[in-house]
mmCIF file of C-alpha atoms in Angstrom:
data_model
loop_
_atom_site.group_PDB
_atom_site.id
_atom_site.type_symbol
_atom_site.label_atom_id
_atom_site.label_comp_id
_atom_site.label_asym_id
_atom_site.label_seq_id
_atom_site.Cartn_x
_atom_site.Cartn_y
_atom_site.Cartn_z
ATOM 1 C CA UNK A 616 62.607 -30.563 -65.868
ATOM 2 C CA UNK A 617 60.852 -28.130 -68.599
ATOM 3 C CA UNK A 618 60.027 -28.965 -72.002
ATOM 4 C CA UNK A 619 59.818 -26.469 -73.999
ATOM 5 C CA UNK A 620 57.393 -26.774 -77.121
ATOM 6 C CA UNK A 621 59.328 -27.276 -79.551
ATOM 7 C CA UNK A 622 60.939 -29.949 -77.769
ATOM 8 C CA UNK A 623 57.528 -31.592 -77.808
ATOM 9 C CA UNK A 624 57.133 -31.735 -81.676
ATOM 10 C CA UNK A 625 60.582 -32.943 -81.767
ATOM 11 C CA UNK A 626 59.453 -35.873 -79.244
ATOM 12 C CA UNK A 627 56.373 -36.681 -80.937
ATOM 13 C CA UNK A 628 58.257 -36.621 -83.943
ATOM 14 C CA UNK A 629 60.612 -39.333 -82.416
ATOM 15 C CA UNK A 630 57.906 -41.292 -80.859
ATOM 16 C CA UNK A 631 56.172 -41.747 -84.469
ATOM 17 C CA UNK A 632 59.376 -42.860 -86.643
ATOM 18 C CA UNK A 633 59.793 -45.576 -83.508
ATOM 19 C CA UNK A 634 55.982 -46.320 -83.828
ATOM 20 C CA UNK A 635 54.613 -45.285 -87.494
ATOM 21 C CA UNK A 636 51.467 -47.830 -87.279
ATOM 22 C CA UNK A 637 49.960 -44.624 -85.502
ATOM 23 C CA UNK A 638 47.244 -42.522 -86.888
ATOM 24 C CA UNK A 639 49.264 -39.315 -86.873
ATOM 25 C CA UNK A 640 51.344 -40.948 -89.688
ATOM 26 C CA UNK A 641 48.517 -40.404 -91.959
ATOM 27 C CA UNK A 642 48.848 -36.755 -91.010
ATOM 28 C CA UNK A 643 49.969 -34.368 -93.929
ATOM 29 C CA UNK A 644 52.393 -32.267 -91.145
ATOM 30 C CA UNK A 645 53.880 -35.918 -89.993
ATOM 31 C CA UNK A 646 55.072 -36.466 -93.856
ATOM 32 C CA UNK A 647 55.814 -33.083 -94.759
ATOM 33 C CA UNK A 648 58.369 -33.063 -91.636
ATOM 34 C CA UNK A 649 59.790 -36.681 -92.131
ATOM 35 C CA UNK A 650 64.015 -35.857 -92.813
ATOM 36 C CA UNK A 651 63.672 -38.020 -95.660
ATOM 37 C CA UNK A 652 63.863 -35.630 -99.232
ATOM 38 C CA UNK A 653 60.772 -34.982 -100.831
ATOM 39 C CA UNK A 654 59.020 -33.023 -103.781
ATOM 40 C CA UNK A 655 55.887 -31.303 -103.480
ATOM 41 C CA UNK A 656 53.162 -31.139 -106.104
ATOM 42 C CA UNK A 657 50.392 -28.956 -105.439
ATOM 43 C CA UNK A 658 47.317 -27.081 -106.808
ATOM 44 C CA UNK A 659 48.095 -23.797 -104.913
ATOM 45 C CA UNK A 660 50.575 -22.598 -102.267
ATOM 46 C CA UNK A 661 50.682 -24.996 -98.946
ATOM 47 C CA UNK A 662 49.814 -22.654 -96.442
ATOM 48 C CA UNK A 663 48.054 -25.801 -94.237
ATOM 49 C CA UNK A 664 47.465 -22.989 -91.550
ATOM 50 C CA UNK A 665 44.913 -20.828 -93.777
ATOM 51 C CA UNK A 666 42.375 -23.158 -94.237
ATOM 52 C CA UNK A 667 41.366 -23.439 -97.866
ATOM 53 C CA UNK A 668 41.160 -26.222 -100.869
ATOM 54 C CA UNK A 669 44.130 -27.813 -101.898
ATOM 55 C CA UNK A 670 45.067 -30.695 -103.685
ATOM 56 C CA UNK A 671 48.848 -31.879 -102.614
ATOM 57 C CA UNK A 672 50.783 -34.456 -103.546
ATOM 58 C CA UNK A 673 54.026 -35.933 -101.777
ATOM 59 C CA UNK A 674 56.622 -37.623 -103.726
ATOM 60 C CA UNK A 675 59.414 -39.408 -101.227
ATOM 61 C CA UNK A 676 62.830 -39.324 -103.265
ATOM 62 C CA UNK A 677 65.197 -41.991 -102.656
ATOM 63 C CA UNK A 678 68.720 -40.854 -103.459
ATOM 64 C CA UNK A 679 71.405 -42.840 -105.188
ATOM 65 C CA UNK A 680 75.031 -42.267 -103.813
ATOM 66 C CA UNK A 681 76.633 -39.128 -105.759
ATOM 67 C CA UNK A 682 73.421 -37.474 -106.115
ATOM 68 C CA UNK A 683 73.735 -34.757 -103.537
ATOM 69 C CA UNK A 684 70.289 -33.392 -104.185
ATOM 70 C CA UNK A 685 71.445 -31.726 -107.982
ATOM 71 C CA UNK A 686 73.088 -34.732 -109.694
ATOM 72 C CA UNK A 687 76.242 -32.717 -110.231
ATOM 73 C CA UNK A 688 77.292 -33.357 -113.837
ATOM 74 C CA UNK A 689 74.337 -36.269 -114.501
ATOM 75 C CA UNK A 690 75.905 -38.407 -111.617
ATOM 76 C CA UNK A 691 73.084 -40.528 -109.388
ATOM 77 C CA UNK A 692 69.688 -40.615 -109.590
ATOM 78 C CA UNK A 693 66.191 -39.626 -108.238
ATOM 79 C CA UNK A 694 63.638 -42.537 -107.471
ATOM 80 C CA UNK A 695 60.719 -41.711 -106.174
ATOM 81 C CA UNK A 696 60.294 -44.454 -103.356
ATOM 82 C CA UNK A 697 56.266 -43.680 -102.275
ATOM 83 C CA UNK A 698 53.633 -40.992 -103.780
ATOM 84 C CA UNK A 699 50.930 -39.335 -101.301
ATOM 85 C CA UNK A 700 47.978 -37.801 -102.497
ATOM 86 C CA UNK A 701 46.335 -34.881 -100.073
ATOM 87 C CA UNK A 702 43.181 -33.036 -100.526
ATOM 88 C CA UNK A 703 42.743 -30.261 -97.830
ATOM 89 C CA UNK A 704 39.453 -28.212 -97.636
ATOM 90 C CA UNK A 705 38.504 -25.073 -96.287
ATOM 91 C CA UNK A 706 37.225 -26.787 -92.616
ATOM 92 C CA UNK A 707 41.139 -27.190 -92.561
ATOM 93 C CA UNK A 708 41.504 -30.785 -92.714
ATOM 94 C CA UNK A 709 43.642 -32.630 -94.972
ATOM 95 C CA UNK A 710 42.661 -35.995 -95.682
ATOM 96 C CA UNK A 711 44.980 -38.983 -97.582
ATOM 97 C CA UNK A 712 43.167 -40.246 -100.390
ATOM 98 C CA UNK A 713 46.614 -41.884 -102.220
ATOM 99 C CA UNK A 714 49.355 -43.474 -100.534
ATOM 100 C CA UNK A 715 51.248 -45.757 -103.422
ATOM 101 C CA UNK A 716 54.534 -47.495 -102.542
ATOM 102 C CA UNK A 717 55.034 -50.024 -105.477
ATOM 103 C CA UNK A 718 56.867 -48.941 -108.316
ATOM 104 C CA UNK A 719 54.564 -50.397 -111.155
ATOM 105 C CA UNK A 720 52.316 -47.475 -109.355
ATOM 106 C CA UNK A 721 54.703 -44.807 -109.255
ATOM 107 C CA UNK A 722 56.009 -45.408 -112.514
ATOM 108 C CA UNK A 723 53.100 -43.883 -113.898
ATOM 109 C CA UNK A 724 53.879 -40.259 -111.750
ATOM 110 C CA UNK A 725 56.452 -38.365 -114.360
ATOM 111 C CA UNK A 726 58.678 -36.190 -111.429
ATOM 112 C CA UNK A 727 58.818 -32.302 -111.899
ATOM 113 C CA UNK A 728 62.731 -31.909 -112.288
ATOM 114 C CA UNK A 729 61.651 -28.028 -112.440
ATOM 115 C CA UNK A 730 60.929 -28.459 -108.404
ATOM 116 C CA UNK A 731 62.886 -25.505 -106.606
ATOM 117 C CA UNK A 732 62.741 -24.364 -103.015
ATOM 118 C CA UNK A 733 59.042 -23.892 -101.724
ATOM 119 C CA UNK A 734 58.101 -21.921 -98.469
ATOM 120 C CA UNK A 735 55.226 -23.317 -96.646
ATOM 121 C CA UNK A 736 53.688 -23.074 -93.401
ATOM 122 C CA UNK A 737 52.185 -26.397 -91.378
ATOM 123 C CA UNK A 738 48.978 -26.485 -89.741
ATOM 124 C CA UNK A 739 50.636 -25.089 -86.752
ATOM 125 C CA UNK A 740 51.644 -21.758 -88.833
ATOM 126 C CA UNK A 741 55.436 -23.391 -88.537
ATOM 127 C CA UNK A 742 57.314 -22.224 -91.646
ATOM 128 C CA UNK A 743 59.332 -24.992 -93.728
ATOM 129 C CA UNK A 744 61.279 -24.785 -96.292
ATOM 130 C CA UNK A 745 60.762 -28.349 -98.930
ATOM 131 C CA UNK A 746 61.327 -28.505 -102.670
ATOM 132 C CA UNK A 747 58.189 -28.427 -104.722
ATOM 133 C CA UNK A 748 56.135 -26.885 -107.613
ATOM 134 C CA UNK A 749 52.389 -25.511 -107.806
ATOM 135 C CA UNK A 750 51.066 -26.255 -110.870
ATOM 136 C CA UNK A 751 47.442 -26.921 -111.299
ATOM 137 C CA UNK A 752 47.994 -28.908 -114.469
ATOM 138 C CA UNK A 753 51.064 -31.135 -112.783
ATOM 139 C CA UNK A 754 48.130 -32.139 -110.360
ATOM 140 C CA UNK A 755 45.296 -32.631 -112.556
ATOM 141 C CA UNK A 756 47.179 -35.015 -114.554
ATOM 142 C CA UNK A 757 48.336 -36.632 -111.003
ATOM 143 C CA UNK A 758 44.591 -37.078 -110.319
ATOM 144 C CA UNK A 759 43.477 -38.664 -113.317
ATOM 145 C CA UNK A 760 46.637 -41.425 -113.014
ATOM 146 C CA UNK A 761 45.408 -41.854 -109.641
ATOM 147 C CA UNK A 762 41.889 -42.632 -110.855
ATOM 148 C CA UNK A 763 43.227 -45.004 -113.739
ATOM 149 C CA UNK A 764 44.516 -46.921 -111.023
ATOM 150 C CA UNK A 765 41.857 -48.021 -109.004
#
């Protein structure tokens, strides 16, 4: 039997939800293509595949039931569930320097409810579609909570 490559990426994709204690879960294309929603707060576009500086942050959005992604008519809710903190350089690696999952953390996060539809590409050059913002501001001020909290 042939596997084609895409297959692949959909089995190692598999492989790490059944066994996240892995290293690759730490990797920023592992998170970016979990199915869980997510919002995306960076410094400049995520293009992962052209090696330069970026600072990116990952918010994973637990949805209430009835919030269907736009909280038709103010019905559900967004909670942000766990907050990663990228920096990628120009060598092309992306290192975690913030992964919070406790709410007294995230609490201190505000969430960009201005997030819209954001092309990137993975390290791979794979195109995705998330929702996300680049603001340089939106991630300063993400930085300095981070800081206050260590």
């Amino acid at each position: 039997m042939l596997i084609r490559a895409k297959e692949v990426g959909q089995i190692i994709i598999i492989l790490l939800l059944t066994y996240p204690d892995t290293e690759m879960s730490d990797s920023i294309d592992y998170i970016l293509q979990l199915p869980q929603r997510k919002i995306i707060v960076a410094e400049n576009d995520v293009f992962l595949n052209e090696k330069r500086r970026n600072d990116i942050f990952i918010l994973m959005v637990e949805e209430s039931i009835g919030s269907a992604g736009g909280r038709a008519a103010g019905f559900g809710h967004r909670r942000v569930e766990r907050i990663y903190g990228f920096s990628c350089y120009e060598s092309g690696e992306c290192t975690k320097f913030f992964d919070a999952s406790e709410q007294s953390e995230i609490d201190h996060f505000d969430i960009p409810y201005s997030a819209v539809a954001m092309d990137i590409r993975l390290s791979d050059g794979t195109p995705y579609t998330l929702q996300g913002i680049v603001d340089s501001n939106s991630v300063a001020t993400y930085r300095s909570v981070v800081a206050n909290l260590k």
